[in-house]
XYZ file of C-alpha atoms in Angstrom:
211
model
C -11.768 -28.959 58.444
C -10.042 -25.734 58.837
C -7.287 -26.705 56.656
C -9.390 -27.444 53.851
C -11.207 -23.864 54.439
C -7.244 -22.114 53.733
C -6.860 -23.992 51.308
C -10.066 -23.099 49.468
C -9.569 -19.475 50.769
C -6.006 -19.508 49.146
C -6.931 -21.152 45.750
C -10.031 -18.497 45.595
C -7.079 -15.923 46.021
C -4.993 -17.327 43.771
C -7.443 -17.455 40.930
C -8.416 -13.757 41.977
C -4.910 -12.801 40.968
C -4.738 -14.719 37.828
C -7.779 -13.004 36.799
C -6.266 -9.574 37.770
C -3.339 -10.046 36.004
C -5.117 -11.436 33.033
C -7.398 -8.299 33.224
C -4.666 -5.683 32.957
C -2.356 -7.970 30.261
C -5.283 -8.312 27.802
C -4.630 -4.955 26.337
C -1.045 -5.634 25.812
C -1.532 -9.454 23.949
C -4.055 -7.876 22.048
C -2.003 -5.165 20.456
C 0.324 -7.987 19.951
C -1.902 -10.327 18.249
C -3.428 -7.605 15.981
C 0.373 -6.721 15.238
C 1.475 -9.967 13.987
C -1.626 -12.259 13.339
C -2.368 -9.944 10.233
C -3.589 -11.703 6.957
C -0.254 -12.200 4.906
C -0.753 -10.006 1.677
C -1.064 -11.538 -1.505
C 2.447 -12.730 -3.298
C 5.933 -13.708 -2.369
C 6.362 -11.615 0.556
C 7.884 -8.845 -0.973
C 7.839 -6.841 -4.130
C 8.768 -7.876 -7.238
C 13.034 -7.275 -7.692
C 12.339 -5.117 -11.479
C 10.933 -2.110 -9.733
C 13.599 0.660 -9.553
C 15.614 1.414 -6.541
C 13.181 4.464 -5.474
C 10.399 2.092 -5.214
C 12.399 -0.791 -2.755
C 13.007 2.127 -0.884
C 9.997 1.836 0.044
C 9.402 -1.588 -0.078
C 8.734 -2.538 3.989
C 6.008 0.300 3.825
C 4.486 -0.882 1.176
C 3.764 -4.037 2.691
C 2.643 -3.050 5.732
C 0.458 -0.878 3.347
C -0.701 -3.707 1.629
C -1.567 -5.882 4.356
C -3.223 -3.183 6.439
C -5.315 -2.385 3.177
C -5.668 -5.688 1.797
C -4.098 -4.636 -1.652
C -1.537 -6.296 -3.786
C 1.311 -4.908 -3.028
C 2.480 -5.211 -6.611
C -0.565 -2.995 -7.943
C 0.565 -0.695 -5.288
C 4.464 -0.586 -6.290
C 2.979 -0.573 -9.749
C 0.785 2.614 -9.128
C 3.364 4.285 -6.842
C 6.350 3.426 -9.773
C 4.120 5.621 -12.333
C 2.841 8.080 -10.287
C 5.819 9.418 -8.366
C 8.484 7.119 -8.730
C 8.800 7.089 -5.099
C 9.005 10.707 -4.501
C 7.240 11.560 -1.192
C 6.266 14.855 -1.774
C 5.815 15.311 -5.447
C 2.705 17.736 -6.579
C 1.234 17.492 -10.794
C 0.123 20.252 -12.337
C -3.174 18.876 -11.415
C -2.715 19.149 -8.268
C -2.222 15.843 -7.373
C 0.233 15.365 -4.449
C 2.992 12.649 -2.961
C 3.716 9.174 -3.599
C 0.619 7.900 -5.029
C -0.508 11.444 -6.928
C -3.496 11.292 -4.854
C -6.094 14.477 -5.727
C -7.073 16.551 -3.248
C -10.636 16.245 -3.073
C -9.560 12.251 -1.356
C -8.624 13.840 1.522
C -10.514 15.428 5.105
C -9.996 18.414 5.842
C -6.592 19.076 7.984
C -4.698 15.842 6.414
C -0.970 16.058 5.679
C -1.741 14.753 1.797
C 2.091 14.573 1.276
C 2.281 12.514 4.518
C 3.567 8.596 3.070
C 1.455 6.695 5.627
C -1.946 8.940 5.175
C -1.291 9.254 1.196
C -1.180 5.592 1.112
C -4.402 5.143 2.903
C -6.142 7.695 0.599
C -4.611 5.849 -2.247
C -5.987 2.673 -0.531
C -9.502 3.782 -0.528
C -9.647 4.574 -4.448
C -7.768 1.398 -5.455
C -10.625 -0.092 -3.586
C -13.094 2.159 -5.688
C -11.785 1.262 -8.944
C -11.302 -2.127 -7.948
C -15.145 -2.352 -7.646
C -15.894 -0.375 -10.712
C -13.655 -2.311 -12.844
C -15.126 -5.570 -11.272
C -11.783 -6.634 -10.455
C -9.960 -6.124 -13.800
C -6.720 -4.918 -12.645
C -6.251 -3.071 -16.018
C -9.148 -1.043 -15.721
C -8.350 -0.573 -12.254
C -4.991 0.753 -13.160
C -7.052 3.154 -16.014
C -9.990 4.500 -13.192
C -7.171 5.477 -11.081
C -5.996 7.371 -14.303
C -8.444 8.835 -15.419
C -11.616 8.243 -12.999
C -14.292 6.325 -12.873
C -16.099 6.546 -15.939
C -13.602 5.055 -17.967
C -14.298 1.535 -16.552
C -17.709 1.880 -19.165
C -16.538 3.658 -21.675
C -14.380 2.593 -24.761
C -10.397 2.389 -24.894
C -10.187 4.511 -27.557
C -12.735 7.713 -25.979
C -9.662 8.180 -23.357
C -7.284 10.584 -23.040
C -3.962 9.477 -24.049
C -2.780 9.885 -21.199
C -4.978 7.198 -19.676
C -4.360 5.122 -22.642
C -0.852 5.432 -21.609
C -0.844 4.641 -17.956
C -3.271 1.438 -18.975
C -0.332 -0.293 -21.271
C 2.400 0.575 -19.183
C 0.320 -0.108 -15.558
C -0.831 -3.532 -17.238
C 2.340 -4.486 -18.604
C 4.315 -3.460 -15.332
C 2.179 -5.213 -13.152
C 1.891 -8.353 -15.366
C 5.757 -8.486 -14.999
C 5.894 -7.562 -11.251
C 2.868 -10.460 -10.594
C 5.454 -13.419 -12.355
C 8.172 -11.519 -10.073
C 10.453 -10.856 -13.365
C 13.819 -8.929 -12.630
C 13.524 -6.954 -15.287
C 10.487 -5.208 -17.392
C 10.554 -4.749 -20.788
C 7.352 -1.949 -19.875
C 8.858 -0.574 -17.479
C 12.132 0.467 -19.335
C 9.870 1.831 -22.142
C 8.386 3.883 -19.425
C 11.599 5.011 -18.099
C 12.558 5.723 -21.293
C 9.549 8.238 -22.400
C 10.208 10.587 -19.382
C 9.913 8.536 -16.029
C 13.841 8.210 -15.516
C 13.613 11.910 -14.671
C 10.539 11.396 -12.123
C 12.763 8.949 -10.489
C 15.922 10.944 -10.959
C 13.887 13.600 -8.900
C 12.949 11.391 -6.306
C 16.963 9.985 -5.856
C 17.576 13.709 -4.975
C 14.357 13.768 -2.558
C 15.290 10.180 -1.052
C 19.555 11.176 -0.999
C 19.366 8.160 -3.087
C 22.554 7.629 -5.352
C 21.644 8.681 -9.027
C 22.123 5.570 -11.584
């Protein structure tokens, strides 16, 4: 009879330890399973190979970007490709700063806009926006990004040219990037009408080797 007490004393101390240890290794699987039980972003687990070298650069942040955000990391290689050709800290005349041109008016007070990781999340946010504005048309997407909001109900030709622009070559790069082509027909067009100097800006900003 007193043997079976132990032993009931010593499996109610044994479980008390499991528990314990449990207890103080939940925050540790946790961080673990958030980590690496992520939704797998949408496409072929990478970016497609015709973007130029400034954007693969970049190409592990942008999907981690793309998974955290649950974006298409095409759109965003697309987006980033136009807007800064992968240079981190590029500012428009507008005003609009780093990798994804994102205006100032996206960000809280205090952020770093120039800042990859926080730019991207700010960029996040309005593809989200124009994503539910355009109603999930990736080409009007691409044009609200462009040109705001109120393009999504308004007629191609009352744009800017600009937006018309960034429309045919956003559309047509993406279009490629989504069949993962090796090569885009818009997107040498693009570099050709004054991008191969964005990206020839952000070699020099990246210590990239210039083609």
């Amino acid at each position: 009879m007193i043997l079976i007490q132990r032993l009931r004393f010593l499996n109610f101390g044994v479980i008390a330890v499991i528990l314990i240890l449990c207890l103080f290794a939940y925050p540790f699987t946790a961080n673990l399973a958030m980590r690496y039980l992520q939704p797998r972003p949408m496409g072929n687990g990478d970016i497609a190979p015709l973007f130029t070298d400034q954007i693969q650069y970049w190409e592990r942040d942008i999907m981690r970007w793309s998974t955290a955000y649950q974006i298409d990391p095409n759109l965003m290689a697309t987006i980033m490709q136009i807007e800064s050709c992968g240079h981190p800290t590029v500012a428009s005349p507008a005003g609009a700063q780093g990798l994804f041109q994102v205006m100032p008016f996206h960000f809280a007070s205090g952020e770093n806009m120039v800042d990859p990781h926080m730019n991207a999340y700010r960029s996040a946010n309005f593809i989200r926006e124009c994503t539910g504005y355009a109603n999930g048309d990736v080409g009007l997407t691409l044009a609200c990004y462009n040109g705001g909001p109120s393009v999504t109900w308004r007629n191609f030709d009352t744009w800017a040219h600009e937006t018309q622009r960034y429309y045919v070559w956003g559309v047509g790069i993406y279009q490629d990037a989504s069949a993962y082509q090796e090569n885009s027909d818009t997107l040498n067009e693009w570099l050709r009408a004054g991008g191969q100097n964005l990206c020839n800006r952000a070699s020099m900003a990246l210590s990239l080797r210039l083609p």
